């Protein structure tokens, strides 16, 4: 009975009755599959080209690849099958795999409640993004072997077959051949080398992953599942024999056939064009006549991507094209007297001419495509098939057909790797033309996944990983665009992505990355508020937005130290010397006075020495009532201080001894020098002896007198710099300082103040970024253990320092020198840097040349566009994007052009930052929008305020409504500023009370319509 069943099963396979009959794959040999005929098959993932290519670029690369591969495809035996699939319906699964799953895990570990943002992304992104994938399936057939090699191959197989019993339907691993494997490995290596030599990302795929690709292509409903195949060498659970079988066969104890693992359902054919497999119906489209004008594959993919239909296709190039078409060529020659054969005869003649002129070989060319729709939705399937057919015919003037002798065979022709057979009509094509039509010329991302998702203009998903890691050892980002181009929102998007990336995972558990930003205006206020709300009230102190002012409560002493220290670390001393050198410069100069830098260094040392308990020193006295929390700790721990002359330094030492390092830090702020203490330090004998004869020629003053004059002037202008620190950020890990009020422009004095504030902000934000265990020898022994773990944690943490409106530092070589030093030292300390400005020239040559991420959101004018194109040596296609393809934020998102240096390779791509209305409102930087948003936060709370704004203004901005109402008020005679404030108050009232424009909030039917549209 079993014998009869096996015979019937073999006959059905021969007649292609069940679905399994279309699969030739039998077993595996290392990284390749082996078919039942002894063919070797490998999958190569095509990640794509790294730069936007023009048609000329693609033709040039295809021509170069033709030279690389002509030798392998000259005769029969090798084949390259390009397979591509695009599926908008699978985008949700892919978005979750590439981004959302990891982001949710990171948020959970950090305790960030970003559910509203995540839910909105999963509503929006699947509607505008699509999954796509491309592979080369490389075939090597025994026909290329010599007679001796074929005999050796048969001997190998026969010897292995003798060693095993009959194995029935199990994988026939005895079909392996070392001879075939050697020839196949050489072919795969040659193809990979050719791709990589032309900046096309490619990687060979493990057979386990390749079978997942095949199965998901066959059964779309399995996409994203955790299924794994069982291959030779894998552990598995043997099958039990049936009860009536007394003796188990070898088949039950070996690996199941690949066919039985791949296929889940059989196929049903409905009519002559529709095939049902699993939960989907499929329709096939074959290329009946090749293109008159061969065009790059990316053009077909882009058009169909915008159509948002699911589809897949295989384009097969087989070696020996001339011999394969020899009979047709002879027939066309003999029948040339008939007019209908004229074009065919001329086509063959053109191929012969190309071979004679350029040694340009021809290959056999076939192409098969398919689209699908959920089972039962035949009208949708017909529409999709019609669209696919029309797009193929428009792809260089091809001819497509939906008629096939066997519709199931036509559908299976577009499944990758099962067989080399195809229902597509064979054609003879020049290899260079055919290579350009394979799916390698789509653009790629260097990351397989990322905590930020951008999209290509035609909807393909483009992951971005802001963590850097091994792919970007140095992260130096430049953001260039005029105002209102989406620059700040993009920077905020990347910083939010950094908070959800692998950067939060460290040896000491999940922690927010250390982010500091010197802002001009509130461009990052929305980002900070979002993080604060996500952290909850108990931990909102970890993210701080603060406007820097010269007012009480904003005191900051640049002479603060690491807790327990009496002298600054080398990097802290270097900052003090630079800061004071800048402060003692006349406003219209940039070079310190002769000898001033050396004197400043000595004064700094003397100032700290005078605050210690050394001969001639004057440590600062402790007074109760100055720091109540410190007083309480002294009482609680019963700390004994000198009854007559207690010092703050003694308080610091005692608090460190009992483990109260946070309170010791507060106490230490009163133990260190202030600006005014520099006067006393400059008058010490040591300073006088060394610099008494130093005279400043420009002013005819003694150096010490000039120094004192400048210090007195700084104290007068900036009193908050001459007091113990009150600007306390505690344990905050995200700090944004708004410098708008303290960084003026317009005069030499104003510019000097701006320079000083940038330097001060950099010190406040990043003074701890550069700490590392190498500095432990400078730390006093009692607190060394405390700082050891702290320094190590800081060194391992990803840190980011951003500067907004960098053009304000153009006239300050000291500020820029500090930035360049940070740039050089950053990679050693795991520090990322970001600079934003309106023009590329604002950045300076050093930053531009060393930058690894350039984000251009718009060029201000033609001259600026030319400068960007020339500076970065952009290709013609990329130059066209910079000149004509960046129009600022719109309904589909904010487009930008990215130039990235990743893992030694350069990527150029036009991308779109697409955010939902809730996220857009949360990160908005437009003054009118932020004013309205902040009013609603105050009245309704964070989540409800954002929800209402997103519902009424889904574009992420109310500017059009504000401007319209403001214009009405101005016509009524109201003054400008008052009119705008009145409009914002009016809108806030309406949205809070559900009146006026807020009446839409009561219309729940509109919500249902929006939800249905989203689905």
JSON list of C-alpha atoms in Angstrom, two decimals, residues 118-258:
[
{"chain": "A", "resi": 118, "resn": "UNK", "atom": "CA", "xyz": [3.55, 55.02, 19.43]},
{"chain": "A", "resi": 119, "resn": "UNK", "atom": "CA", "xyz": [-0.15, 54.44, 18.73]},
{"chain": "A", "resi": 120, "resn": "UNK", "atom": "CA", "xyz": [-0.25, 57.42, 16.39]},
{"chain": "A", "resi": 121, "resn": "UNK", "atom": "CA", "xyz": [2.82, 56.20, 14.51]},
{"chain": "A", "resi": 122, "resn": "UNK", "atom": "CA", "xyz": [1.18, 52.82, 14.00]},
{"chain": "A", "resi": 123, "resn": "UNK", "atom": "CA", "xyz": [-1.94, 54.55, 12.67]},
{"chain": "A", "resi": 124, "resn": "UNK", "atom": "CA", "xyz": [-0.03, 56.86, 10.33]},
{"chain": "A", "resi": 125, "resn": "UNK", "atom": "CA", "xyz": [3.09, 55.10, 9.09]},
{"chain": "A", "resi": 126, "resn": "UNK", "atom": "CA", "xyz": [1.46, 51.96, 7.60]},
{"chain": "A", "resi": 127, "resn": "UNK", "atom": "CA", "xyz": [-0.71, 54.25, 5.45]},
{"chain": "A", "resi": 128, "resn": "UNK", "atom": "CA", "xyz": [2.25, 56.08, 3.92]},
{"chain": "A", "resi": 129, "resn": "UNK", "atom": "CA", "xyz": [5.07, 53.53, 4.08]},
{"chain": "A", "resi": 130, "resn": "UNK", "atom": "CA", "xyz": [5.51, 50.18, 2.42]},
{"chain": "A", "resi": 131, "resn": "UNK", "atom": "CA", "xyz": [7.64, 47.09, 2.85]},
{"chain": "A", "resi": 132, "resn": "UNK", "atom": "CA", "xyz": [10.01, 46.17, 0.04]},
{"chain": "A", "resi": 133, "resn": "UNK", "atom": "CA", "xyz": [12.78, 43.66, -0.45]},
{"chain": "A", "resi": 134, "resn": "UNK", "atom": "CA", "xyz": [15.13, 42.66, -3.26]},
{"chain": "A", "resi": 135, "resn": "UNK", "atom": "CA", "xyz": [17.28, 39.58, -3.77]},
{"chain": "A", "resi": 136, "resn": "UNK", "atom": "CA", "xyz": [19.44, 37.96, -6.40]},
{"chain": "A", "resi": 137, "resn": "UNK", "atom": "CA", "xyz": [18.93, 34.19, -6.65]},
{"chain": "A", "resi": 138, "resn": "UNK", "atom": "CA", "xyz": [22.07, 32.74, -8.18]},
{"chain": "A", "resi": 139, "resn": "UNK", "atom": "CA", "xyz": [21.88, 29.39, -9.99]},
{"chain": "A", "resi": 140, "resn": "UNK", "atom": "CA", "xyz": [24.66, 27.06, -11.06]},
{"chain": "A", "resi": 141, "resn": "UNK", "atom": "CA", "xyz": [23.60, 24.03, -13.16]},
{"chain": "A", "resi": 142, "resn": "UNK", "atom": "CA", "xyz": [25.52, 20.81, -13.84]},
{"chain": "A", "resi": 143, "resn": "UNK", "atom": "CA", "xyz": [25.47, 21.58, -17.56]},
{"chain": "A", "resi": 144, "resn": "UNK", "atom": "CA", "xyz": [28.50, 23.84, -17.18]},
{"chain": "A", "resi": 145, "resn": "UNK", "atom": "CA", "xyz": [30.69, 20.98, -15.91]},
{"chain": "A", "resi": 146, "resn": "UNK", "atom": "CA", "xyz": [33.15, 19.23, -18.14]},
{"chain": "A", "resi": 147, "resn": "UNK", "atom": "CA", "xyz": [32.68, 15.58, -18.90]},
{"chain": "A", "resi": 148, "resn": "UNK", "atom": "CA", "xyz": [35.27, 14.62, -16.28]},
{"chain": "A", "resi": 149, "resn": "UNK", "atom": "CA", "xyz": [33.64, 16.89, -13.67]},
{"chain": "A", "resi": 150, "resn": "UNK", "atom": "CA", "xyz": [30.21, 15.40, -14.32]},
{"chain": "A", "resi": 151, "resn": "UNK", "atom": "CA", "xyz": [31.61, 11.92, -13.80]},
{"chain": "A", "resi": 152, "resn": "UNK", "atom": "CA", "xyz": [33.26, 13.05, -10.56]},
{"chain": "A", "resi": 153, "resn": "UNK", "atom": "CA", "xyz": [29.97, 14.57, -9.41]},
{"chain": "A", "resi": 154, "resn": "UNK", "atom": "CA", "xyz": [28.07, 11.33, -10.08]},
{"chain": "A", "resi": 155, "resn": "UNK", "atom": "CA", "xyz": [30.70, 9.30, -8.28]},
{"chain": "A", "resi": 156, "resn": "UNK", "atom": "CA", "xyz": [30.45, 11.59, -5.22]},
{"chain": "A", "resi": 157, "resn": "UNK", "atom": "CA", "xyz": [26.67, 11.26, -5.10]},
{"chain": "A", "resi": 158, "resn": "UNK", "atom": "CA", "xyz": [26.71, 7.51, -5.65]},
{"chain": "A", "resi": 159, "resn": "UNK", "atom": "CA", "xyz": [29.29, 6.96, -2.90]},
{"chain": "A", "resi": 160, "resn": "UNK", "atom": "CA", "xyz": [27.26, 8.99, -0.42]},
{"chain": "A", "resi": 161, "resn": "UNK", "atom": "CA", "xyz": [23.98, 7.31, -1.43]},
{"chain": "A", "resi": 162, "resn": "UNK", "atom": "CA", "xyz": [25.44, 3.87, -0.74]},
{"chain": "A", "resi": 163, "resn": "UNK", "atom": "CA", "xyz": [26.13, 4.80, 2.88]},
{"chain": "A", "resi": 164, "resn": "UNK", "atom": "CA", "xyz": [22.50, 5.55, 3.73]},
{"chain": "A", "resi": 165, "resn": "UNK", "atom": "CA", "xyz": [19.30, 3.50, 3.50]},
{"chain": "A", "resi": 166, "resn": "UNK", "atom": "CA", "xyz": [16.23, 4.50, 1.58]},
{"chain": "A", "resi": 167, "resn": "UNK", "atom": "CA", "xyz": [15.00, 7.77, 3.06]},
{"chain": "A", "resi": 168, "resn": "UNK", "atom": "CA", "xyz": [11.71, 8.27, 1.26]},
{"chain": "A", "resi": 169, "resn": "UNK", "atom": "CA", "xyz": [10.59, 11.91, 1.16]},
{"chain": "A", "resi": 170, "resn": "UNK", "atom": "CA", "xyz": [13.28, 13.16, 3.58]},
{"chain": "A", "resi": 171, "resn": "UNK", "atom": "CA", "xyz": [15.92, 15.59, 2.36]},
{"chain": "A", "resi": 172, "resn": "UNK", "atom": "CA", "xyz": [18.25, 13.82, -0.07]},
{"chain": "A", "resi": 173, "resn": "UNK", "atom": "CA", "xyz": [21.49, 15.21, 1.22]},
{"chain": "A", "resi": 174, "resn": "UNK", "atom": "CA", "xyz": [23.46, 12.73, -0.86]},
{"chain": "A", "resi": 175, "resn": "UNK", "atom": "CA", "xyz": [22.89, 15.06, -3.85]},
{"chain": "A", "resi": 176, "resn": "UNK", "atom": "CA", "xyz": [25.70, 17.28, -2.58]},
{"chain": "A", "resi": 177, "resn": "UNK", "atom": "CA", "xyz": [28.80, 17.67, -4.70]},
{"chain": "A", "resi": 178, "resn": "UNK", "atom": "CA", "xyz": [32.07, 19.35, -3.87]},
{"chain": "A", "resi": 179, "resn": "UNK", "atom": "CA", "xyz": [32.72, 19.89, -7.56]},
{"chain": "A", "resi": 180, "resn": "UNK", "atom": "CA", "xyz": [29.46, 21.80, -8.03]},
{"chain": "A", "resi": 181, "resn": "UNK", "atom": "CA", "xyz": [29.94, 23.69, -4.79]},
{"chain": "A", "resi": 182, "resn": "UNK", "atom": "CA", "xyz": [33.35, 24.96, -5.88]},
{"chain": "A", "resi": 183, "resn": "UNK", "atom": "CA", "xyz": [31.99, 26.22, -9.20]},
{"chain": "A", "resi": 184, "resn": "UNK", "atom": "CA", "xyz": [28.96, 27.76, -7.52]},
{"chain": "A", "resi": 185, "resn": "UNK", "atom": "CA", "xyz": [30.97, 29.48, -4.77]},
{"chain": "A", "resi": 186, "resn": "UNK", "atom": "CA", "xyz": [33.17, 31.07, -7.42]},
{"chain": "A", "resi": 187, "resn": "UNK", "atom": "CA", "xyz": [30.08, 32.38, -9.24]},
{"chain": "A", "resi": 188, "resn": "UNK", "atom": "CA", "xyz": [28.54, 33.78, -6.05]},
{"chain": "A", "resi": 189, "resn": "UNK", "atom": "CA", "xyz": [31.80, 35.45, -5.10]},
{"chain": "A", "resi": 190, "resn": "UNK", "atom": "CA", "xyz": [32.12, 37.02, -8.52]},
{"chain": "A", "resi": 191, "resn": "UNK", "atom": "CA", "xyz": [28.61, 38.46, -8.40]},
{"chain": "A", "resi": 192, "resn": "UNK", "atom": "CA", "xyz": [29.10, 39.80, -4.86]},
{"chain": "A", "resi": 193, "resn": "UNK", "atom": "CA", "xyz": [32.43, 41.38, -5.80]},
{"chain": "A", "resi": 194, "resn": "UNK", "atom": "CA", "xyz": [30.87, 43.09, -8.81]},
{"chain": "A", "resi": 195, "resn": "UNK", "atom": "CA", "xyz": [27.99, 44.48, -6.76]},
{"chain": "A", "resi": 196, "resn": "UNK", "atom": "CA", "xyz": [30.16, 45.75, -3.93]},
{"chain": "A", "resi": 197, "resn": "UNK", "atom": "CA", "xyz": [32.71, 47.25, -6.31]},
{"chain": "A", "resi": 198, "resn": "UNK", "atom": "CA", "xyz": [29.99, 49.59, -7.54]},
{"chain": "A", "resi": 199, "resn": "UNK", "atom": "CA", "xyz": [28.71, 50.68, -4.10]},
{"chain": "A", "resi": 200, "resn": "UNK", "atom": "CA", "xyz": [25.76, 48.28, -4.13]},
{"chain": "A", "resi": 201, "resn": "UNK", "atom": "CA", "xyz": [25.13, 46.75, -0.73]},
{"chain": "A", "resi": 202, "resn": "UNK", "atom": "CA", "xyz": [24.83, 42.97, -0.93]},
{"chain": "A", "resi": 203, "resn": "UNK", "atom": "CA", "xyz": [25.14, 40.02, 1.44]},
{"chain": "A", "resi": 204, "resn": "UNK", "atom": "CA", "xyz": [24.70, 36.28, 1.05]},
{"chain": "A", "resi": 205, "resn": "UNK", "atom": "CA", "xyz": [21.67, 34.93, 2.92]},
{"chain": "A", "resi": 206, "resn": "UNK", "atom": "CA", "xyz": [21.76, 31.92, 5.22]},
{"chain": "A", "resi": 207, "resn": "UNK", "atom": "CA", "xyz": [19.54, 29.07, 3.92]},
{"chain": "A", "resi": 208, "resn": "UNK", "atom": "CA", "xyz": [17.34, 29.25, 7.03]},
{"chain": "A", "resi": 209, "resn": "UNK", "atom": "CA", "xyz": [16.54, 32.91, 6.30]},
{"chain": "A", "resi": 210, "resn": "UNK", "atom": "CA", "xyz": [16.19, 32.19, 2.58]},
{"chain": "A", "resi": 211, "resn": "UNK", "atom": "CA", "xyz": [13.49, 29.59, 3.20]},
{"chain": "A", "resi": 212, "resn": "UNK", "atom": "CA", "xyz": [11.63, 32.09, 5.38]},
{"chain": "A", "resi": 213, "resn": "UNK", "atom": "CA", "xyz": [11.71, 34.49, 2.42]},
{"chain": "A", "resi": 214, "resn": "UNK", "atom": "CA", "xyz": [10.35, 31.80, 0.09]},
{"chain": "A", "resi": 215, "resn": "UNK", "atom": "CA", "xyz": [7.59, 30.75, 2.49]},
{"chain": "A", "resi": 216, "resn": "UNK", "atom": "CA", "xyz": [6.49, 34.33, 3.18]},
{"chain": "A", "resi": 217, "resn": "UNK", "atom": "CA", "xyz": [6.44, 35.04, -0.56]},
{"chain": "A", "resi": 218, "resn": "UNK", "atom": "CA", "xyz": [4.18, 32.01, -1.04]},
{"chain": "A", "resi": 219, "resn": "UNK", "atom": "CA", "xyz": [1.93, 32.61, 1.95]},
{"chain": "A", "resi": 220, "resn": "UNK", "atom": "CA", "xyz": [1.71, 36.34, 2.68]},
{"chain": "A", "resi": 221, "resn": "UNK", "atom": "CA", "xyz": [-0.26, 35.72, 5.87]},
{"chain": "A", "resi": 222, "resn": "UNK", "atom": "CA", "xyz": [2.85, 34.18, 7.49]},
{"chain": "A", "resi": 223, "resn": "UNK", "atom": "CA", "xyz": [4.95, 37.35, 7.16]},
{"chain": "A", "resi": 224, "resn": "UNK", "atom": "CA", "xyz": [6.55, 38.33, 10.43]},
{"chain": "A", "resi": 225, "resn": "UNK", "atom": "CA", "xyz": [5.96, 34.96, 12.11]},
{"chain": "A", "resi": 226, "resn": "UNK", "atom": "CA", "xyz": [8.62, 33.20, 14.16]},
{"chain": "A", "resi": 227, "resn": "UNK", "atom": "CA", "xyz": [8.71, 30.13, 11.89]},
{"chain": "A", "resi": 228, "resn": "UNK", "atom": "CA", "xyz": [12.12, 28.57, 11.25]},
{"chain": "A", "resi": 229, "resn": "UNK", "atom": "CA", "xyz": [12.88, 25.73, 8.83]},
{"chain": "A", "resi": 230, "resn": "UNK", "atom": "CA", "xyz": [14.64, 22.51, 9.76]},
{"chain": "A", "resi": 231, "resn": "UNK", "atom": "CA", "xyz": [17.71, 21.85, 7.62]},
{"chain": "A", "resi": 232, "resn": "UNK", "atom": "CA", "xyz": [20.35, 19.16, 7.53]},
{"chain": "A", "resi": 233, "resn": "UNK", "atom": "CA", "xyz": [22.38, 19.38, 10.73]},
{"chain": "A", "resi": 234, "resn": "UNK", "atom": "CA", "xyz": [19.62, 21.07, 12.77]},
{"chain": "A", "resi": 235, "resn": "UNK", "atom": "CA", "xyz": [18.22, 19.45, 15.88]},
{"chain": "A", "resi": 236, "resn": "UNK", "atom": "CA", "xyz": [14.68, 18.13, 15.47]},
{"chain": "A", "resi": 237, "resn": "UNK", "atom": "CA", "xyz": [12.17, 15.75, 17.02]},
{"chain": "A", "resi": 238, "resn": "UNK", "atom": "CA", "xyz": [11.90, 12.46, 15.10]},
{"chain": "A", "resi": 239, "resn": "UNK", "atom": "CA", "xyz": [8.47, 11.39, 13.85]},
{"chain": "A", "resi": 240, "resn": "UNK", "atom": "CA", "xyz": [6.73, 8.38, 15.37]},
{"chain": "A", "resi": 241, "resn": "UNK", "atom": "CA", "xyz": [5.82, 5.60, 12.91]},
{"chain": "A", "resi": 242, "resn": "UNK", "atom": "CA", "xyz": [2.18, 4.73, 12.32]},
{"chain": "A", "resi": 243, "resn": "UNK", "atom": "CA", "xyz": [0.73, 1.98, 14.49]},
{"chain": "A", "resi": 244, "resn": "UNK", "atom": "CA", "xyz": [0.58, -0.51, 11.63]},
{"chain": "A", "resi": 245, "resn": "UNK", "atom": "CA", "xyz": [4.28, 0.00, 10.82]},
{"chain": "A", "resi": 246, "resn": "UNK", "atom": "CA", "xyz": [6.23, -2.51, 12.86]},
{"chain": "A", "resi": 247, "resn": "UNK", "atom": "CA", "xyz": [9.60, -1.11, 11.91]},
{"chain": "A", "resi": 248, "resn": "UNK", "atom": "CA", "xyz": [10.22, 2.69, 11.67]},
{"chain": "A", "resi": 249, "resn": "UNK", "atom": "CA", "xyz": [11.84, 3.78, 8.43]},
{"chain": "A", "resi": 250, "resn": "UNK", "atom": "CA", "xyz": [14.87, 6.05, 8.10]},
{"chain": "A", "resi": 251, "resn": "UNK", "atom": "CA", "xyz": [12.56, 8.73, 6.73]},
{"chain": "A", "resi": 252, "resn": "UNK", "atom": "CA", "xyz": [10.95, 9.25, 10.16]},
{"chain": "A", "resi": 253, "resn": "UNK", "atom": "CA", "xyz": [14.34, 9.89, 11.75]},
{"chain": "A", "resi": 254, "resn": "UNK", "atom": "CA", "xyz": [15.65, 12.39, 9.20]},
{"chain": "A", "resi": 255, "resn": "UNK", "atom": "CA", "xyz": [14.94, 15.96, 8.23]},
{"chain": "A", "resi": 256, "resn": "UNK", "atom": "CA", "xyz": [11.58, 16.63, 6.60]},
{"chain": "A", "resi": 257, "resn": "UNK", "atom": "CA", "xyz": [11.59, 17.56, 2.92]},
{"chain": "A", "resi": 258, "resn": "UNK", "atom": "CA", "xyz": [11.83, 21.24, 2.12]}
]
